[in-house]
Coordinates of C-alpha atoms and ligand atoms in Angstrom, one line a residue:
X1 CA 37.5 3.1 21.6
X2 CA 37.5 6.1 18.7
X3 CA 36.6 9.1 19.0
X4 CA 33.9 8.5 16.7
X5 CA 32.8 5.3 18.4
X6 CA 32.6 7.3 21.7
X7 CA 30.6 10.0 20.4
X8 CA 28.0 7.6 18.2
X9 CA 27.3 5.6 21.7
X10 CA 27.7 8.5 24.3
X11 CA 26.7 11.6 22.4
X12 CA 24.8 10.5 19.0
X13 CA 20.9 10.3 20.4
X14 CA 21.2 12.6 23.6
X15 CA 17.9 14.0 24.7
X16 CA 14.7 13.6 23.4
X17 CA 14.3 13.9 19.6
X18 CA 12.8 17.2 18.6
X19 CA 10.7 17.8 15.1
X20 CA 12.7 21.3 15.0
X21 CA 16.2 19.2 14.6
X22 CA 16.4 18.7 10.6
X23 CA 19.9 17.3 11.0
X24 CA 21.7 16.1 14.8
X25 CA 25.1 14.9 15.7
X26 CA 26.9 13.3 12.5
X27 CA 27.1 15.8 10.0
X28 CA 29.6 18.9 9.5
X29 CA 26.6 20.9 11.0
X30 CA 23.4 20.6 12.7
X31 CA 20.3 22.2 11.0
X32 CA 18.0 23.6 13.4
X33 CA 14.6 25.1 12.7
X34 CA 13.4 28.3 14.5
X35 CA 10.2 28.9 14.3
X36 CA 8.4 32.5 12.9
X37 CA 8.1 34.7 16.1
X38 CA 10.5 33.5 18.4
X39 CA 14.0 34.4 19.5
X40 CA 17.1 32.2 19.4
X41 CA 18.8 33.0 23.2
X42 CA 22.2 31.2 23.3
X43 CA 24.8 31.4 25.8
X44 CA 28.1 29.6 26.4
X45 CA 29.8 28.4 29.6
X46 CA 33.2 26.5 30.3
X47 CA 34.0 24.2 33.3
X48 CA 37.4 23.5 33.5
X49 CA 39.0 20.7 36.3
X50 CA 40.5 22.3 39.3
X51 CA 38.9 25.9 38.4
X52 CA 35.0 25.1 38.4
X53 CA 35.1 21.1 39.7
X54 CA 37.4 19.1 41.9
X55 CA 39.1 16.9 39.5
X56 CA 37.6 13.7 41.4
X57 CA 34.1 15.2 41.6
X58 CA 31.5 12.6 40.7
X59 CA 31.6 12.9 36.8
X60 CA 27.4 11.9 37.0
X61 CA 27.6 15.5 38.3
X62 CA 30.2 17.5 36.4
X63 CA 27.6 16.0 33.0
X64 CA 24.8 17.4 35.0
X65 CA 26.7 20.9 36.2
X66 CA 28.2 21.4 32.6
X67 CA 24.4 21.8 31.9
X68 CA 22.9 23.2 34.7
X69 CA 25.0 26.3 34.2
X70 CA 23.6 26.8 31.0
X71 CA 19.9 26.2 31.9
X72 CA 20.2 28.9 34.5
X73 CA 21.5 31.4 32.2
X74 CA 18.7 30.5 29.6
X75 CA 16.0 30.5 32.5
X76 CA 17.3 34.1 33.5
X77 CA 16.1 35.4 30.0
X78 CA 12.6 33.3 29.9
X79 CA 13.8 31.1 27.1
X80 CA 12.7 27.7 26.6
X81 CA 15.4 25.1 26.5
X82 CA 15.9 23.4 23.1
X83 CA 19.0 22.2 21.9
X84 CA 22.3 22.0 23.4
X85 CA 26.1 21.8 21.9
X86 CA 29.1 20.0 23.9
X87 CA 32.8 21.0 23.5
X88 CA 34.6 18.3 25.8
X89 CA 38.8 17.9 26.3
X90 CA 39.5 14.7 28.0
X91 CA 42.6 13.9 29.1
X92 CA 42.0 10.0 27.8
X93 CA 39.0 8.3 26.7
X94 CA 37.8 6.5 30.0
X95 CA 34.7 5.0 29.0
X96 CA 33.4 4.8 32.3
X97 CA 33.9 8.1 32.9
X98 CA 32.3 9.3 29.6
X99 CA 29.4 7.1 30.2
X100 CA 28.8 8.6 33.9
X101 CA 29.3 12.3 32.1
X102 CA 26.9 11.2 29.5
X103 CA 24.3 10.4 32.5
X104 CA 24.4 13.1 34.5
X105 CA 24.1 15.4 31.5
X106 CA 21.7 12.9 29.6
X107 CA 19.2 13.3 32.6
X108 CA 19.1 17.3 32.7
X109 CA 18.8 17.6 29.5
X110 CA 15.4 15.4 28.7
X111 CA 14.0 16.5 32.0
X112 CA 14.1 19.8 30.1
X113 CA 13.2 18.7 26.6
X114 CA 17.1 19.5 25.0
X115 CA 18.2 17.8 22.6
X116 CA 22.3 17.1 21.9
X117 CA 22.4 18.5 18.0
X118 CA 26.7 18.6 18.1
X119 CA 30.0 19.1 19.5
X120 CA 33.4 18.5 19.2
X121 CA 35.8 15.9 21.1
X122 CA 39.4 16.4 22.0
X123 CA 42.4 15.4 24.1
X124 CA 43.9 17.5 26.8
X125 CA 43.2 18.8 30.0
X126 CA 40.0 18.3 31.3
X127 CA 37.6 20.7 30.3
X128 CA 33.7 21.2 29.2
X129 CA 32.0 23.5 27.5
X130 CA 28.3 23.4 26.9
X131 CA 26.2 25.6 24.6
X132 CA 22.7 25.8 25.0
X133 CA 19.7 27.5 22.9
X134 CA 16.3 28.5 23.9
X135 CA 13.6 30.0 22.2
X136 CA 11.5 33.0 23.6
X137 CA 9.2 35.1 21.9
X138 CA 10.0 38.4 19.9
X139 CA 10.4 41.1 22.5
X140 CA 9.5 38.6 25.8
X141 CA 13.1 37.8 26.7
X142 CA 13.6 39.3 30.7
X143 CA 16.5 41.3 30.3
X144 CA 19.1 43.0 33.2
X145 CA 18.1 46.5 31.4
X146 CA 14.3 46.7 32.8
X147 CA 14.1 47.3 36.2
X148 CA 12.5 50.7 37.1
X149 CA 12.4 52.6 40.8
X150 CA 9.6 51.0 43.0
X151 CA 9.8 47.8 41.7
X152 CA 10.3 44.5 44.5
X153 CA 13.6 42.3 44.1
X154 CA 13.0 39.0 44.6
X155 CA 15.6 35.9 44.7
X156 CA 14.2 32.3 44.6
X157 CA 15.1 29.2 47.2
X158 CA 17.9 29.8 49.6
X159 CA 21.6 31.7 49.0
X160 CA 24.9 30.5 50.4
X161 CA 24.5 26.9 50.4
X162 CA 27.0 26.1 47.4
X163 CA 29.4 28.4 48.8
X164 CA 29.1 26.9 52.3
X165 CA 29.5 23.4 50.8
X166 CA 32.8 24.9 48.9
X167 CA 34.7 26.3 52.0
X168 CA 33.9 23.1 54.1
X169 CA 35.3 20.7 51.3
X170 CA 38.3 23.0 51.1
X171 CA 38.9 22.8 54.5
X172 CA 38.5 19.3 54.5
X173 CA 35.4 19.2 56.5
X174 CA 32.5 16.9 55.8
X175 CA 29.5 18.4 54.6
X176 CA 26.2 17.2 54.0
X177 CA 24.9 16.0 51.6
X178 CA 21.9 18.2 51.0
X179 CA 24.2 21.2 51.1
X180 CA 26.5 19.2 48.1
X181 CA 24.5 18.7 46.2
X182 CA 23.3 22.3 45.9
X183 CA 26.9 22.6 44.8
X184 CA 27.4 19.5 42.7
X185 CA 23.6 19.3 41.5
X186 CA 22.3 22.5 41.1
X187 CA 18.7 22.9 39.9
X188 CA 18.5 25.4 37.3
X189 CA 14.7 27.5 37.9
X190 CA 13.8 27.0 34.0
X191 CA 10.4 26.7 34.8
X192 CA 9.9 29.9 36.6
X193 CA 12.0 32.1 34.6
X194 CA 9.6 31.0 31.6
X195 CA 6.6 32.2 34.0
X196 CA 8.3 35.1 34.6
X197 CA 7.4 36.8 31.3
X198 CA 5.5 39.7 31.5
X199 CA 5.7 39.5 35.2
X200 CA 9.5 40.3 36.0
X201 CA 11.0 43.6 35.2
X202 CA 14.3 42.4 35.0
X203 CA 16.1 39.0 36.4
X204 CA 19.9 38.0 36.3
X205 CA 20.9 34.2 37.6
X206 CA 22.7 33.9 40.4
X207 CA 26.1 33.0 40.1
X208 CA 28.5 34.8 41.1
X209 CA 26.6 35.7 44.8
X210 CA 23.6 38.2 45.5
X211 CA 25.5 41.5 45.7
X212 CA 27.5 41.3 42.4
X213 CA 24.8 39.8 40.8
X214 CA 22.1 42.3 41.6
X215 CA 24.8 45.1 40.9
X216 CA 24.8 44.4 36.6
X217 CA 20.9 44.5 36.8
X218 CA 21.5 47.8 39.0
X219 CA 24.3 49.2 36.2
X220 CA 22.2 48.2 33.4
X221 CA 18.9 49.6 34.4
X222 CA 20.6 53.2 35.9
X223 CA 19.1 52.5 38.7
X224 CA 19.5 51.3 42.8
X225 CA 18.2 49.4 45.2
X226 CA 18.2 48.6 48.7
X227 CA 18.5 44.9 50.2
X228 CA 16.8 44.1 53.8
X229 CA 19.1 41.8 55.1
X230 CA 16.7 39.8 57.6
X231 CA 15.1 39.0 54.7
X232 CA 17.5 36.9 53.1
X233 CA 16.5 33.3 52.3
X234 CA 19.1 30.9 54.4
X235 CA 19.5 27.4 54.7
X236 CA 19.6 26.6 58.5
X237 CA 23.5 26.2 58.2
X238 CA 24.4 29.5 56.4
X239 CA 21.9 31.0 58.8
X240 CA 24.1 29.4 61.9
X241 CA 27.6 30.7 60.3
X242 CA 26.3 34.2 59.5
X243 CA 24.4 34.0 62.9
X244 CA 27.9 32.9 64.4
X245 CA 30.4 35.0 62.4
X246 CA 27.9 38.1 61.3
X247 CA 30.0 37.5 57.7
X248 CA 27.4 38.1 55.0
X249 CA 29.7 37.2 52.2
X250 CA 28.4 33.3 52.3
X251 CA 24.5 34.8 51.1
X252 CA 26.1 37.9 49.1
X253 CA 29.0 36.9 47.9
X254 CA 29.5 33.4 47.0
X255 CA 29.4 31.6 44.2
X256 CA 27.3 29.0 42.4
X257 CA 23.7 29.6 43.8
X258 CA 21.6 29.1 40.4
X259 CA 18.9 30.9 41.5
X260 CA 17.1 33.4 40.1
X261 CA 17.0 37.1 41.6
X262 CA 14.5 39.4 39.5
X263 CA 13.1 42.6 39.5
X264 CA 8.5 43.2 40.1
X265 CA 6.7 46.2 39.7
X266 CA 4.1 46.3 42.3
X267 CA 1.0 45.5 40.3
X268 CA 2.9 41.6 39.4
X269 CA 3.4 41.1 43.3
X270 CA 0.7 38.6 43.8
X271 CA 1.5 37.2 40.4
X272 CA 4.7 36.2 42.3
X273 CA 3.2 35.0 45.8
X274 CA 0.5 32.7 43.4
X275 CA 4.0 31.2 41.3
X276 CA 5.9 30.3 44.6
X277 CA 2.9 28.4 45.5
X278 CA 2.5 27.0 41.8
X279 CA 6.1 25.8 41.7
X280 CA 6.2 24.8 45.3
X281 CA 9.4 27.1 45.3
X282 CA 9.7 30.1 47.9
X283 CA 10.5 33.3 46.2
X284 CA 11.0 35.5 48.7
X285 CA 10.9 39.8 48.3
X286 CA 14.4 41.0 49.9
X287 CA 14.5 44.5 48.9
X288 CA 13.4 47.1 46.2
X289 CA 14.7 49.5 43.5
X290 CA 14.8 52.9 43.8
X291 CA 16.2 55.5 41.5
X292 CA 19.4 56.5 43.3
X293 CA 22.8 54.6 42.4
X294 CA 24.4 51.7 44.6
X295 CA 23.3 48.8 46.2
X296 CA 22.7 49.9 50.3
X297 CA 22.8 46.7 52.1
X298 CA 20.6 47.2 55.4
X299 CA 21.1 45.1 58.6
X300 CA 18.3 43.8 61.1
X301 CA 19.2 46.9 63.4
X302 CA 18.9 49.7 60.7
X303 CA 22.6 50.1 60.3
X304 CA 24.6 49.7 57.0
X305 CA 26.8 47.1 55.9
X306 CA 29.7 47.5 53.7
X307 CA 29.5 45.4 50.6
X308 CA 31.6 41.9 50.9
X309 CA 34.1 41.2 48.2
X310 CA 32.7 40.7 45.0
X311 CA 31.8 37.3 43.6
X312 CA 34.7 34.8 42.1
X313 CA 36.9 36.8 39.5
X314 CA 38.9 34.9 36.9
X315 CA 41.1 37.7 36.0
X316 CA 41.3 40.6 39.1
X317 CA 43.2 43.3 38.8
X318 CA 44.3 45.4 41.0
X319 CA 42.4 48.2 41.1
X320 CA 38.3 47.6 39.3
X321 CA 36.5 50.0 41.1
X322 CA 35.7 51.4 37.4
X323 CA 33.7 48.3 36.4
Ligands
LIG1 P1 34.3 18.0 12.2 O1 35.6 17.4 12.1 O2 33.5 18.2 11.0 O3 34.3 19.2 13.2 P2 33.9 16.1 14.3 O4 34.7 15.0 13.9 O5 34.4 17.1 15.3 O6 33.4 16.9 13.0 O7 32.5 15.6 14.8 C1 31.7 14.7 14.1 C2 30.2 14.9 14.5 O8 30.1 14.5 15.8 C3 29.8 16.3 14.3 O9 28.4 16.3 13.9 C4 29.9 16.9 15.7 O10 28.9 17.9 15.9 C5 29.6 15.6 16.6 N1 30.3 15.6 17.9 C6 31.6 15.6 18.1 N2 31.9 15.6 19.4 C7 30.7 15.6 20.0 C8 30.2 15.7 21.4 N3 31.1 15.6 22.4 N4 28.9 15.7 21.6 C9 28.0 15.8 20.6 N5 28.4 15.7 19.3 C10 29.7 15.7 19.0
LIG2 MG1 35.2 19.1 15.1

């Protein structure tokens, strides 16, 4: 098969079609139409093989991650989902394979609305790269810059699970399948983060683990804030393992969650508690901000712990305490 016979039956009419697409997949550009008094938000991420997926991983799922990654950013700003781009290196042209990718990634994308306007193909090592574009109104995009002393943090569902799932299958342990799928599948929160305008201070997406994450919505707002550590949201197997091992790191420190974690003045508070029932999603309040510097992570018994090591790094050095 061609390249251009893979991407006209794999990649030509992805998504729903959208009256804001002038021009999709086929031409030297797409032509996309914003419309007067909104924002285009646009973010790029890679997954490469070995680094971000097991090369064997289901490739229904790496279509489906490759997106979901995207989505969460997107979400964590209040945009709307609209069109996506795809940037995919294939070590050959295994249809079966590109027709399980095109699934996976098929399925997100109209259970959101996005449509596939473009992309490029190539051989090599096996890598994705998805852009995706929202639209949010002028000036309503949730930023990391607007959280203010007083104000409640919040994270949505449950931390830890896609990082417990990643140190069983390293270890070569079995892990269930609820808890993979969290890992394989994640479910990006686009439909809160949307409901989240002009209710959420702030929000970042989780995922890079709690404690980092939380820290660039500390940096960029000059602010602190103080996590209650009881309070975390756990699955009831990262619940037994910190239970077990008193390591926080799995909840504050792994990778991969895709939820959301955003800042609430008071007065939006039951705006919150009404959404978690809306969306039949817990969001649960772990902490708040207050106006001195540093994150101050506080146990059950009132004593401190030290922060765990900072979410997955591409490129550590050896000394970043300056970041
Ligand atoms: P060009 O050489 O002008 O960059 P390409 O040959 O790379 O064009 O792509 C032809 C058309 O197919 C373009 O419209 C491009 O956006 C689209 N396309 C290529 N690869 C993909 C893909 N993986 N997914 C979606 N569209 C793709
Ligand atoms: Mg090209």
């Amino acid at each position: 098969m061609s390249e251009f016979d893979l991407i006209g039956r794999y990649f030509a009419a992805l998504g729903p079609e959208r009256p804001d697409v002038a021009l999709g997949v086929g031409d030297d550009c797409a032509l996309l139409e914003i419309p007067a008094g909104q924002a285009l938000a646009v973010s790029i991420d890679t997954l490469s093989a070995g680094v971000h997926f097991f090369p064997d991983c289901d490739p229904e799922h790496i279509g489906h991650k490759s997106l979901a990654v995207g989505l969460s950013d997107l979400a964590a700003m209040g945009a709307e989902p609209v069109w996506a781009t795809l940037a995919l290196t294939l070590p050959a042209a295994d249809e079966d394979w590109i027709r399980a990718f095109a699934t996976g990634f098929e399925r997100l994308a109209s259970a959101h609305g996005m449509r596939l306007v473009g992309g490029d193909t190539t051989r090599g090592p096996l890598s994705v790269a998805v852009q995706v574009h929202g639209l949010v109104p002028t000036g309503a995009a949730i930023r990391r810059s607007g959280a203010r002393p007083g104000d409640a943090v919040f994270v949505s569902g449950t931390l830890g699970d896609a990082g417990l799932a990643l140190r069983r299958m390293l270890a070569g342990e079995s892990v269930a399948p609820e808890l993979r799928r969290r890992l394989e599948c994640p479910e990006p929160r686009v439909e809160l983060g949307q409901r989240l305008r002009g209710v959420a201070s702030a929000m970042i997406d989780l995922s890079d683990g709690l404690a980092g994450d939380l820290g660039h919505i500390l940096r960029a707002s000059a602010v602190g804030a103080v996590l209650e550590l009881d309070r975390l949201p756990l699955a009831h197997q990262v619940a037994d393992v910190v239970a077990a091992t008193d390591d926080w790191s799995l909840p504050l420190a792994s990778g991969d969650d895709y939820e959301l974690c955003f800042c609430v003045p008071p007065a939006h508070i039951p705006n919150v508690e009404r959404l978690a029932e809306a969306l039949g999603l817990p969001l649960t309040r772990v902490g708040w901000i207050r106006a001195s510097a540093g994150l101050d992570l506080r146990r059950p018994d009132g004593g401190r712990l030290t922060q765990p090591a900072r979410g997955y790094d591409h490129f550590p050095v050896a000394d970043d305490r300056a970041d």
